[in-house]
């Protein structure tokens, strides 16, 4: 497949991974990141298109990134997503079911765009478990307009969470394990709960204490405790055993270690995987969602 530039936009940082999908993962030939001007992107909503456009143009030029096939990964509270188990059916019927599920579940919007990602299939019951997503079409239009203003040719726009899920699938070390994936995004935190290696639940929340401080470690520990309680309340037979960090600093890991140990959780950066080929000196934990976005569904 031709080379893609995977672009993951955070509130304060933009990550890029240049490469292409492979049979089991992706081959990445270049990766980079830079800080964005404060306030130009808040919780996935573009609030200052001029500054964001200038920042992205400068980022692509400085790093000589290809602009012809750009795969964009985005997220935020405006993306409503849920896990659904549905019987096998045609795409037309499935689209109708998704529309009904979102509309009756309090996610009715003016001009919705619905999509889904297949998580697993039960061969006995012929039922599919999917991650369904709904977003207002105007939100996607803002990203299309942004790409055009930056001189980028969009190949795809996908949910950043999908990149995390695909990355987990491509990591043999995580197969069959129950754990939490934490992705830092400035003062926001994305937490994905995985049971036996399969995505189950996720949250996106704001961090109120400065990162790298003892108070921040305590706050993140409380969020992890909440996920453990969620797993317990669901009467799961698969307790959370570990937590993996992405987009984090050494200070983040250090201040979170006491709380994680108190919760009897192993703590580490996103593990590497033989299915993701990386340039020398690039750590997967630093570009996790941009890398995951390169992997084919």
PDB file of C-alpha atoms in Angstrom:
ATOM      1  CA  UNK A   1       0.000   0.000   0.000  1.00  0.00           C
ATOM      2  CA  UNK A   2       1.136   3.570  -0.669  1.00  0.00           C
ATOM      3  CA  UNK A   3       2.664   5.603   2.128  1.00  0.00           C
ATOM      4  CA  UNK A   4       0.322   7.407   4.519  1.00  0.00           C
ATOM      5  CA  UNK A   5       0.979  10.271   6.899  1.00  0.00           C
ATOM      6  CA  UNK A   6      -0.938   9.428  10.061  1.00  0.00           C
ATOM      7  CA  UNK A   7      -1.770  12.589  11.995  1.00  0.00           C
ATOM      8  CA  UNK A   8      -3.127  12.507  15.550  1.00  0.00           C
ATOM      9  CA  UNK A   9      -4.352  15.859  16.838  1.00  0.00           C
ATOM     10  CA  UNK A  10      -4.360  16.364  20.608  1.00  0.00           C
ATOM     11  CA  UNK A  11      -5.331  19.477  22.555  1.00  0.00           C
ATOM     12  CA  UNK A  12      -1.715  20.586  22.888  1.00  0.00           C
ATOM     13  CA  UNK A  13       0.296  18.261  20.649  1.00  0.00           C
ATOM     14  CA  UNK A  14       0.259  16.965  17.088  1.00  0.00           C
ATOM     15  CA  UNK A  15       1.811  13.554  16.401  1.00  0.00           C
ATOM     16  CA  UNK A  16       2.763  12.225  12.973  1.00  0.00           C
ATOM     17  CA  UNK A  17       3.787   8.734  11.847  1.00  0.00           C
ATOM     18  CA  UNK A  18       4.724   8.144   8.215  1.00  0.00           C
ATOM     19  CA  UNK A  19       4.427   4.609   6.913  1.00  0.00           C
ATOM     20  CA  UNK A  20       2.059   1.962   5.628  1.00  0.00           C
ATOM     21  CA  UNK A  21      -0.061  -0.926   6.935  1.00  0.00           C
ATOM     22  CA  UNK A  22       1.353  -4.444   6.858  1.00  0.00           C
ATOM     23  CA  UNK A  23      -0.361  -7.830   7.215  1.00  0.00           C
ATOM     24  CA  UNK A  24      -0.250  -7.672  11.031  1.00  0.00           C
ATOM     25  CA  UNK A  25       0.545  -4.055  11.862  1.00  0.00           C
ATOM     26  CA  UNK A  26       2.457  -1.225  10.240  1.00  0.00           C
ATOM     27  CA  UNK A  27       5.878  -0.214   9.002  1.00  0.00           C
ATOM     28  CA  UNK A  28       6.781   3.308  10.118  1.00  0.00           C
ATOM     29  CA  UNK A  29       9.637   5.121   8.419  1.00  0.00           C
ATOM     30  CA  UNK A  30       9.449   8.487  10.197  1.00  0.00           C
ATOM     31  CA  UNK A  31       7.777   9.950  13.288  1.00  0.00           C
ATOM     32  CA  UNK A  32       7.687  13.377  14.902  1.00  0.00           C
ATOM     33  CA  UNK A  33       5.613  15.639  17.134  1.00  0.00           C
ATOM     34  CA  UNK A  34       5.314  19.266  18.172  1.00  0.00           C
ATOM     35  CA  UNK A  35       3.354  21.428  20.589  1.00  0.00           C
ATOM     36  CA  UNK A  36       0.338  23.339  19.269  1.00  0.00           C
ATOM     37  CA  UNK A  37      -0.496  26.940  20.181  1.00  0.00           C
ATOM     38  CA  UNK A  38      -2.570  26.969  23.357  1.00  0.00           C
ATOM     39  CA  UNK A  39      -6.302  27.208  22.806  1.00  0.00           C
ATOM     40  CA  UNK A  40      -6.486  26.470  19.073  1.00  0.00           C
ATOM     41  CA  UNK A  41      -7.916  22.984  19.660  1.00  0.00           C
ATOM     42  CA  UNK A  42     -10.002  22.204  22.757  1.00  0.00           C
ATOM     43  CA  UNK A  43     -11.442  18.740  23.394  1.00  0.00           C
ATOM     44  CA  UNK A  44     -11.346  17.970  19.682  1.00  0.00           C
ATOM     45  CA  UNK A  45     -13.065  21.209  18.650  1.00  0.00           C
ATOM     46  CA  UNK A  46     -11.152  23.665  16.453  1.00  0.00           C
ATOM     47  CA  UNK A  47     -11.364  27.034  18.212  1.00  0.00           C
ATOM     48  CA  UNK A  48      -8.748  28.991  16.248  1.00  0.00           C
ATOM     49  CA  UNK A  49      -8.474  27.703  12.676  1.00  0.00           C
ATOM     50  CA  UNK A  50      -5.940  30.326  11.597  1.00  0.00           C
ATOM     51  CA  UNK A  51      -3.413  29.457  14.323  1.00  0.00           C
ATOM     52  CA  UNK A  52      -3.972  25.715  13.911  1.00  0.00           C
ATOM     53  CA  UNK A  53      -3.544  25.973  10.135  1.00  0.00           C
ATOM     54  CA  UNK A  54      -0.291  27.914  10.478  1.00  0.00           C
ATOM     55  CA  UNK A  55       1.013  25.448  13.079  1.00  0.00           C
ATOM     56  CA  UNK A  56       0.259  22.403  10.919  1.00  0.00           C
ATOM     57  CA  UNK A  57       1.740  23.997   7.790  1.00  0.00           C
ATOM     58  CA  UNK A  58       4.919  24.761   9.707  1.00  0.00           C
ATOM     59  CA  UNK A  59       4.992  21.241  11.170  1.00  0.00           C
ATOM     60  CA  UNK A  60       4.692  19.561   7.767  1.00  0.00           C
ATOM     61  CA  UNK A  61       7.296  21.860   6.210  1.00  0.00           C
ATOM     62  CA  UNK A  62       9.833  21.562   9.038  1.00  0.00           C
ATOM     63  CA  UNK A  63       9.653  17.762   9.052  1.00  0.00           C
ATOM     64  CA  UNK A  64       9.234  17.333   5.273  1.00  0.00           C
ATOM     65  CA  UNK A  65       6.095  15.225   5.785  1.00  0.00           C
ATOM     66  CA  UNK A  66       4.178  13.885   2.761  1.00  0.00           C
ATOM     67  CA  UNK A  67       0.933  15.785   2.221  1.00  0.00           C
ATOM     68  CA  UNK A  68      -0.796  13.683  -0.456  1.00  0.00           C
ATOM     69  CA  UNK A  69      -2.309  10.858   1.674  1.00  0.00           C
ATOM     70  CA  UNK A  70      -3.099  12.011   5.200  1.00  0.00           C
ATOM     71  CA  UNK A  71      -4.926   9.728   7.639  1.00  0.00           C
ATOM     72  CA  UNK A  72      -6.314  11.903  10.426  1.00  0.00           C
ATOM     73  CA  UNK A  73      -7.086  10.587  13.924  1.00  0.00           C
ATOM     74  CA  UNK A  74      -9.283  12.767  16.128  1.00  0.00           C
ATOM     75  CA  UNK A  75     -11.379  12.523  19.278  1.00  0.00           C
ATOM     76  CA  UNK A  76     -13.240  14.435  21.948  1.00  0.00           C
ATOM     77  CA  UNK A  77     -16.543  14.539  23.785  1.00  0.00           C
ATOM     78  CA  UNK A  78     -18.435  15.381  20.577  1.00  0.00           C
ATOM     79  CA  UNK A  79     -17.820  11.778  19.428  1.00  0.00           C
ATOM     80  CA  UNK A  80     -20.429   9.530  21.024  1.00  0.00           C
ATOM     81  CA  UNK A  81     -19.375   5.890  21.030  1.00  0.00           C
ATOM     82  CA  UNK A  82     -20.641   2.689  22.578  1.00  0.00           C
ATOM     83  CA  UNK A  83     -20.114  -1.060  22.354  1.00  0.00           C
ATOM     84  CA  UNK A  84     -23.017  -2.962  20.787  1.00  0.00           C
ATOM     85  CA  UNK A  85     -23.577  -6.655  20.090  1.00  0.00           C
ATOM     86  CA  UNK A  86     -25.648  -7.136  16.941  1.00  0.00           C
ATOM     87  CA  UNK A  87     -26.804 -10.149  14.937  1.00  0.00           C
ATOM     88  CA  UNK A  88     -25.263 -10.660  11.518  1.00  0.00           C
ATOM     89  CA  UNK A  89     -27.087  -8.501   8.964  1.00  0.00           C
ATOM     90  CA  UNK A  90     -26.600  -6.489   5.793  1.00  0.00           C
ATOM     91  CA  UNK A  91     -24.756  -3.168   5.919  1.00  0.00           C
ATOM     92  CA  UNK A  92     -27.997  -1.334   5.091  1.00  0.00           C
ATOM     93  CA  UNK A  93     -29.859  -2.920   8.003  1.00  0.00           C
ATOM     94  CA  UNK A  94     -26.916  -2.385  10.334  1.00  0.00           C
ATOM     95  CA  UNK A  95     -26.835   1.315   9.467  1.00  0.00           C
ATOM     96  CA  UNK A  96     -30.530   1.552  10.350  1.00  0.00           C
ATOM     97  CA  UNK A  97     -29.938  -0.219  13.661  1.00  0.00           C
ATOM     98  CA  UNK A  98     -27.082   2.120  14.573  1.00  0.00           C
ATOM     99  CA  UNK A  99     -29.261   5.138  13.784  1.00  0.00           C
ATOM    100  CA  UNK A 100     -32.027   3.806  16.026  1.00  0.00           C
ATOM    101  CA  UNK A 101     -29.652   2.860  18.864  1.00  0.00           C
ATOM    102  CA  UNK A 102     -28.027   6.294  18.970  1.00  0.00           C
ATOM    103  CA  UNK A 103     -31.257   8.260  18.537  1.00  0.00           C
ATOM    104  CA  UNK A 104     -33.079   6.398  21.312  1.00  0.00           C
ATOM    105  CA  UNK A 105     -30.011   6.483  23.548  1.00  0.00           C
ATOM    106  CA  UNK A 106     -29.788  10.258  23.865  1.00  0.00           C
ATOM    107  CA  UNK A 107     -27.299  10.870  21.046  1.00  0.00           C
ATOM    108  CA  UNK A 108     -29.721  12.449  18.586  1.00  0.00           C
ATOM    109  CA  UNK A 109     -28.051  15.241  16.588  1.00  0.00           C
ATOM    110  CA  UNK A 110     -29.053  17.462  13.680  1.00  0.00           C
ATOM    111  CA  UNK A 111     -26.981  15.857  10.917  1.00  0.00           C
ATOM    112  CA  UNK A 112     -25.381  12.679  12.273  1.00  0.00           C
ATOM    113  CA  UNK A 113     -22.559  10.641  10.811  1.00  0.00           C
ATOM    114  CA  UNK A 114     -22.533   7.057  12.095  1.00  0.00           C
ATOM    115  CA  UNK A 115     -19.774   4.493  11.711  1.00  0.00           C
ATOM    116  CA  UNK A 116     -18.619   1.336  13.421  1.00  0.00           C
ATOM    117  CA  UNK A 117     -15.532  -0.797  13.969  1.00  0.00           C
ATOM    118  CA  UNK A 118     -15.800  -4.575  14.272  1.00  0.00           C
ATOM    119  CA  UNK A 119     -14.368  -5.714  17.611  1.00  0.00           C
ATOM    120  CA  UNK A 120     -15.142  -9.432  17.588  1.00  0.00           C
ATOM    121  CA  UNK A 121     -17.431 -12.102  16.118  1.00  0.00           C
ATOM    122  CA  UNK A 122     -19.081 -14.985  17.953  1.00  0.00           C
ATOM    123  CA  UNK A 123     -18.966 -17.862  15.488  1.00  0.00           C
ATOM    124  CA  UNK A 124     -21.580 -19.863  17.403  1.00  0.00           C
ATOM    125  CA  UNK A 125     -24.245 -17.168  17.616  1.00  0.00           C
ATOM    126  CA  UNK A 126     -23.094 -15.310  14.470  1.00  0.00           C
ATOM    127  CA  UNK A 127     -23.265 -12.044  16.421  1.00  0.00           C
ATOM    128  CA  UNK A 128     -20.852  -9.158  15.962  1.00  0.00           C
ATOM    129  CA  UNK A 129     -19.600  -6.897  18.739  1.00  0.00           C
ATOM    130  CA  UNK A 130     -18.861  -3.451  17.349  1.00  0.00           C
ATOM    131  CA  UNK A 131     -17.644  -0.063  18.524  1.00  0.00           C
ATOM    132  CA  UNK A 132     -20.310   2.257  17.112  1.00  0.00           C
ATOM    133  CA  UNK A 133     -19.600   5.978  16.791  1.00  0.00           C
ATOM    134  CA  UNK A 134     -21.771   9.017  16.091  1.00  0.00           C
ATOM    135  CA  UNK A 135     -20.669  12.587  15.467  1.00  0.00           C
ATOM    136  CA  UNK A 136     -22.308  15.722  14.086  1.00  0.00           C
ATOM    137  CA  UNK A 137     -21.352  16.040  10.408  1.00  0.00           C
ATOM    138  CA  UNK A 138     -20.388  19.693  10.962  1.00  0.00           C
ATOM    139  CA  UNK A 139     -17.528  18.521  13.200  1.00  0.00           C
ATOM    140  CA  UNK A 140     -16.063  16.406  10.400  1.00  0.00           C
ATOM    141  CA  UNK A 141     -16.528  19.278   7.966  1.00  0.00           C
ATOM    142  CA  UNK A 142     -14.290  21.472  10.139  1.00  0.00           C
ATOM    143  CA  UNK A 143     -11.486  18.906   9.810  1.00  0.00           C
ATOM    144  CA  UNK A 144     -12.013  18.624   6.052  1.00  0.00           C
ATOM    145  CA  UNK A 145     -11.794  22.413   5.775  1.00  0.00           C
ATOM    146  CA  UNK A 146      -8.695  22.460   7.985  1.00  0.00           C
ATOM    147  CA  UNK A 147      -6.938  19.907   5.777  1.00  0.00           C
ATOM    148  CA  UNK A 148      -7.788  21.917   2.659  1.00  0.00           C
ATOM    149  CA  UNK A 149      -6.475  25.124   4.234  1.00  0.00           C
ATOM    150  CA  UNK A 150      -3.216  23.317   5.112  1.00  0.00           C
ATOM    151  CA  UNK A 151      -2.801  21.897   1.622  1.00  0.00           C
ATOM    152  CA  UNK A 152      -3.307  18.309   2.811  1.00  0.00           C
ATOM    153  CA  UNK A 153      -5.088  15.612   0.814  1.00  0.00           C
ATOM    154  CA  UNK A 154      -7.188  13.604   3.250  1.00  0.00           C
ATOM    155  CA  UNK A 155      -7.216   9.833   2.869  1.00  0.00           C
ATOM    156  CA  UNK A 156      -9.336   9.121   5.959  1.00  0.00           C
ATOM    157  CA  UNK A 157     -10.666  10.506   9.239  1.00  0.00           C
ATOM    158  CA  UNK A 158     -10.940   8.024  12.090  1.00  0.00           C
ATOM    159  CA  UNK A 159     -11.604   7.963  15.803  1.00  0.00           C
ATOM    160  CA  UNK A 160      -8.367   8.119  17.813  1.00  0.00           C
ATOM    161  CA  UNK A 161      -9.719   5.401  20.112  1.00  0.00           C
ATOM    162  CA  UNK A 162      -9.819   3.048  17.119  1.00  0.00           C
ATOM    163  CA  UNK A 163      -6.062   3.523  16.770  1.00  0.00           C
ATOM    164  CA  UNK A 164      -5.562   2.421  20.364  1.00  0.00           C
ATOM    165  CA  UNK A 165      -7.715  -0.664  19.835  1.00  0.00           C
ATOM    166  CA  UNK A 166      -5.820  -1.625  16.662  1.00  0.00           C
ATOM    167  CA  UNK A 167      -2.511  -1.104  18.444  1.00  0.00           C
ATOM    168  CA  UNK A 168      -3.560  -3.479  21.235  1.00  0.00           C
ATOM    169  CA  UNK A 169      -4.561  -6.082  18.646  1.00  0.00           C
ATOM    170  CA  UNK A 170      -1.125  -5.801  17.060  1.00  0.00           C
ATOM    171  CA  UNK A 171       0.689  -6.383  20.372  1.00  0.00           C
ATOM    172  CA  UNK A 172       1.083 -10.129  21.164  1.00  0.00           C
ATOM    173  CA  UNK A 173       2.252  -9.327  24.701  1.00  0.00           C
ATOM    174  CA  UNK A 174      -1.230  -8.014  25.550  1.00  0.00           C
ATOM    175  CA  UNK A 175      -3.228 -10.914  24.132  1.00  0.00           C
ATOM    176  CA  UNK A 176      -5.529 -12.389  26.788  1.00  0.00           C
ATOM    177  CA  UNK A 177      -4.590  -9.800  29.431  1.00  0.00           C
ATOM    178  CA  UNK A 178      -6.887  -7.436  31.340  1.00  0.00           C
ATOM    179  CA  UNK A 179      -5.448  -3.938  31.692  1.00  0.00           C
ATOM    180  CA  UNK A 180      -5.913  -0.197  31.222  1.00  0.00           C
ATOM    181  CA  UNK A 181      -4.315   1.901  28.473  1.00  0.00           C
ATOM    182  CA  UNK A 182      -3.753   5.531  29.484  1.00  0.00           C
ATOM    183  CA  UNK A 183      -3.156   8.166  26.796  1.00  0.00           C
ATOM    184  CA  UNK A 184      -2.078  11.610  28.005  1.00  0.00           C
ATOM    185  CA  UNK A 185      -3.265  14.618  25.994  1.00  0.00           C
ATOM    186  CA  UNK A 186      -2.079  17.787  27.714  1.00  0.00           C
ATOM    187  CA  UNK A 187      -4.403  18.184  30.686  1.00  0.00           C
ATOM    188  CA  UNK A 188      -6.752  15.436  29.430  1.00  0.00           C
ATOM    189  CA  UNK A 189      -6.522  11.684  29.923  1.00  0.00           C
ATOM    190  CA  UNK A 190      -8.000   8.909  27.772  1.00  0.00           C
ATOM    191  CA  UNK A 191      -8.366   5.617  29.652  1.00  0.00           C
ATOM    192  CA  UNK A 192      -9.223   2.429  27.758  1.00  0.00           C
ATOM    193  CA  UNK A 193     -10.255  -0.697  29.678  1.00  0.00           C
ATOM    194  CA  UNK A 194      -9.415  -4.021  28.021  1.00  0.00           C
ATOM    195  CA  UNK A 195     -10.625  -7.412  29.204  1.00  0.00           C
ATOM    196  CA  UNK A 196      -8.730 -10.484  27.989  1.00  0.00           C
ATOM    197  CA  UNK A 197      -7.168  -8.277  25.325  1.00  0.00           C
ATOM    198  CA  UNK A 198     -10.534  -7.021  24.033  1.00  0.00           C
ATOM    199  CA  UNK A 199     -11.755  -3.418  24.279  1.00  0.00           C
ATOM    200  CA  UNK A 200     -14.573  -3.029  26.804  1.00  0.00           C
ATOM    201  CA  UNK A 201     -14.919   0.585  27.964  1.00  0.00           C
ATOM    202  CA  UNK A 202     -13.185   3.971  27.912  1.00  0.00           C
ATOM    203  CA  UNK A 203     -13.346   7.401  29.497  1.00  0.00           C
ATOM    204  CA  UNK A 204     -11.962  10.823  28.644  1.00  0.00           C
ATOM    205  CA  UNK A 205     -11.459  13.212  31.546  1.00  0.00           C
ATOM    206  CA  UNK A 206      -9.676  16.405  32.491  1.00  0.00           C
ATOM    207  CA  UNK A 207      -6.658  16.421  34.812  1.00  0.00           C
ATOM    208  CA  UNK A 208      -6.989  19.177  37.408  1.00  0.00           C
ATOM    209  CA  UNK A 209      -3.519  18.910  38.944  1.00  0.00           C
ATOM    210  CA  UNK A 210      -0.276  19.787  37.118  1.00  0.00           C
ATOM    211  CA  UNK A 211       1.233  16.712  35.515  1.00  0.00           C
ATOM    212  CA  UNK A 212       4.319  15.287  37.143  1.00  0.00           C
ATOM    213  CA  UNK A 213       3.243  16.365  40.632  1.00  0.00           C
ATOM    214  CA  UNK A 214       2.391  14.133  43.564  1.00  0.00           C
ATOM    215  CA  UNK A 215      -1.178  15.464  43.454  1.00  0.00           C
ATOM    216  CA  UNK A 216      -1.425  14.435  39.794  1.00  0.00           C
ATOM    217  CA  UNK A 217      -0.309  10.908  40.637  1.00  0.00           C
ATOM    218  CA  UNK A 218      -2.989  10.697  43.316  1.00  0.00           C
ATOM    219  CA  UNK A 219      -5.641  12.027  40.925  1.00  0.00           C
ATOM    220  CA  UNK A 220      -4.752   9.493  38.217  1.00  0.00           C
ATOM    221  CA  UNK A 221      -4.732   6.748  40.835  1.00  0.00           C
ATOM    222  CA  UNK A 222      -8.314   7.709  41.749  1.00  0.00           C
ATOM    223  CA  UNK A 223      -9.349   7.442  38.099  1.00  0.00           C
ATOM    224  CA  UNK A 224      -7.777   3.993  37.876  1.00  0.00           C
ATOM    225  CA  UNK A 225      -9.529   2.991  41.099  1.00  0.00           C
ATOM    226  CA  UNK A 226     -12.824   4.004  39.471  1.00  0.00           C
ATOM    227  CA  UNK A 227     -12.137   1.723  36.505  1.00  0.00           C
ATOM    228  CA  UNK A 228     -11.315  -1.154  38.830  1.00  0.00           C
ATOM    229  CA  UNK A 229     -14.607  -0.552  40.662  1.00  0.00           C
ATOM    230  CA  UNK A 230     -16.417  -0.508  37.306  1.00  0.00           C
ATOM    231  CA  UNK A 231     -14.878  -3.880  36.460  1.00  0.00           C
ATOM    232  CA  UNK A 232     -15.821  -5.259  39.876  1.00  0.00           C
ATOM    233  CA  UNK A 233     -19.397  -3.956  39.644  1.00  0.00           C
ATOM    234  CA  UNK A 234     -19.740  -5.701  36.282  1.00  0.00           C
ATOM    235  CA  UNK A 235     -18.920  -8.937  38.151  1.00  0.00           C
ATOM    236  CA  UNK A 236     -16.065  -9.632  35.796  1.00  0.00           C
ATOM    237  CA  UNK A 237     -13.960 -12.704  36.385  1.00  0.00           C
ATOM    238  CA  UNK A 238     -10.978 -10.906  34.851  1.00  0.00           C
ATOM    239  CA  UNK A 239      -9.543  -8.261  37.212  1.00  0.00           C
ATOM    240  CA  UNK A 240      -7.329  -5.487  35.858  1.00  0.00           C
ATOM    241  CA  UNK A 241      -3.688  -6.425  36.333  1.00  0.00           C
ATOM    242  CA  UNK A 242      -1.701  -3.655  34.638  1.00  0.00           C
ATOM    243  CA  UNK A 243      -1.745  -0.099  33.309  1.00  0.00           C
ATOM    244  CA  UNK A 244       0.208   1.117  30.270  1.00  0.00           C
ATOM    245  CA  UNK A 245       1.084   4.742  29.556  1.00  0.00           C
ATOM    246  CA  UNK A 246       1.232   6.593  26.233  1.00  0.00           C
ATOM    247  CA  UNK A 247       2.133  10.225  25.578  1.00  0.00           C
ATOM    248  CA  UNK A 248       3.589  10.370  29.069  1.00  0.00           C
ATOM    249  CA  UNK A 249       6.822  11.624  30.593  1.00  0.00           C
ATOM    250  CA  UNK A 250       9.186   9.951  33.043  1.00  0.00           C
ATOM    251  CA  UNK A 251       7.694  12.244  35.708  1.00  0.00           C
ATOM    252  CA  UNK A 252       4.174  10.994  34.920  1.00  0.00           C
ATOM    253  CA  UNK A 253       5.290   7.403  35.429  1.00  0.00           C
ATOM    254  CA  UNK A 254       7.163   8.244  38.623  1.00  0.00           C
ATOM    255  CA  UNK A 255       4.304  10.054  40.381  1.00  0.00           C
ATOM    256  CA  UNK A 256       1.741   7.434  39.322  1.00  0.00           C
ATOM    257  CA  UNK A 257       3.798   4.461  40.501  1.00  0.00           C
ATOM    258  CA  UNK A 258       2.818   4.618  44.232  1.00  0.00           C
ATOM    259  CA  UNK A 259      -0.925   4.726  43.466  1.00  0.00           C
ATOM    260  CA  UNK A 260      -0.635   1.924  40.906  1.00  0.00           C
ATOM    261  CA  UNK A 261       1.278  -0.263  43.332  1.00  0.00           C
ATOM    262  CA  UNK A 262      -1.331   0.440  46.013  1.00  0.00           C
ATOM    263  CA  UNK A 263      -3.933  -0.842  43.542  1.00  0.00           C
ATOM    264  CA  UNK A 264      -1.720  -3.868  42.828  1.00  0.00           C
ATOM    265  CA  UNK A 265      -1.244  -2.830  39.204  1.00  0.00           C
ATOM    266  CA  UNK A 266       1.851  -3.327  37.105  1.00  0.00           C
ATOM    267  CA  UNK A 267       2.894  -0.037  35.498  1.00  0.00           C
ATOM    268  CA  UNK A 268       4.842   0.530  32.288  1.00  0.00           C
ATOM    269  CA  UNK A 269       4.962   2.515  29.061  1.00  0.00           C
ATOM    270  CA  UNK A 270       3.105   1.057  26.062  1.00  0.00           C
ATOM    271  CA  UNK A 271       4.978  -2.148  25.226  1.00  0.00           C
ATOM    272  CA  UNK A 272       6.725  -2.507  21.901  1.00  0.00           C
ATOM    273  CA  UNK A 273       5.491  -5.078  19.392  1.00  0.00           C
ATOM    274  CA  UNK A 274       7.242  -6.923  16.554  1.00  0.00           C
ATOM    275  CA  UNK A 275       4.267  -6.021  14.355  1.00  0.00           C
ATOM    276  CA  UNK A 276       5.099  -2.309  14.407  1.00  0.00           C
ATOM    277  CA  UNK A 277       8.391  -1.525  12.694  1.00  0.00           C
ATOM    278  CA  UNK A 278       9.850   1.760  13.971  1.00  0.00           C
ATOM    279  CA  UNK A 279      12.757   4.021  13.046  1.00  0.00           C
ATOM    280  CA  UNK A 280      15.747   3.924  15.370  1.00  0.00           C
ATOM    281  CA  UNK A 281      15.336   5.882  18.601  1.00  0.00           C
ATOM    282  CA  UNK A 282      11.522   6.155  18.247  1.00  0.00           C
ATOM    283  CA  UNK A 283       9.497   4.706  21.121  1.00  0.00           C
ATOM    284  CA  UNK A 284       6.031   3.351  20.408  1.00  0.00           C
ATOM    285  CA  UNK A 285       4.691   4.869  23.631  1.00  0.00           C
ATOM    286  CA  UNK A 286       5.531   8.342  22.305  1.00  0.00           C
ATOM    287  CA  UNK A 287       3.510   7.996  19.075  1.00  0.00           C
ATOM    288  CA  UNK A 288       1.034   5.288  20.111  1.00  0.00           C
ATOM    289  CA  UNK A 289      -2.221   6.560  18.600  1.00  0.00           C
ATOM    290  CA  UNK A 290      -0.600   7.920  15.439  1.00  0.00           C
ATOM    291  CA  UNK A 291       1.019   4.514  14.960  1.00  0.00           C
ATOM    292  CA  UNK A 292      -2.212   2.656  15.682  1.00  0.00           C
ATOM    293  CA  UNK A 293      -4.032   4.815  13.162  1.00  0.00           C
ATOM    294  CA  UNK A 294      -1.790   3.390  10.413  1.00  0.00           C
ATOM    295  CA  UNK A 295      -2.965  -0.161  11.076  1.00  0.00           C
ATOM    296  CA  UNK A 296      -5.736  -1.429   8.803  1.00  0.00           C
ATOM    297  CA  UNK A 297      -9.045  -2.325  10.427  1.00  0.00           C
TER     298      UNK A 297
END
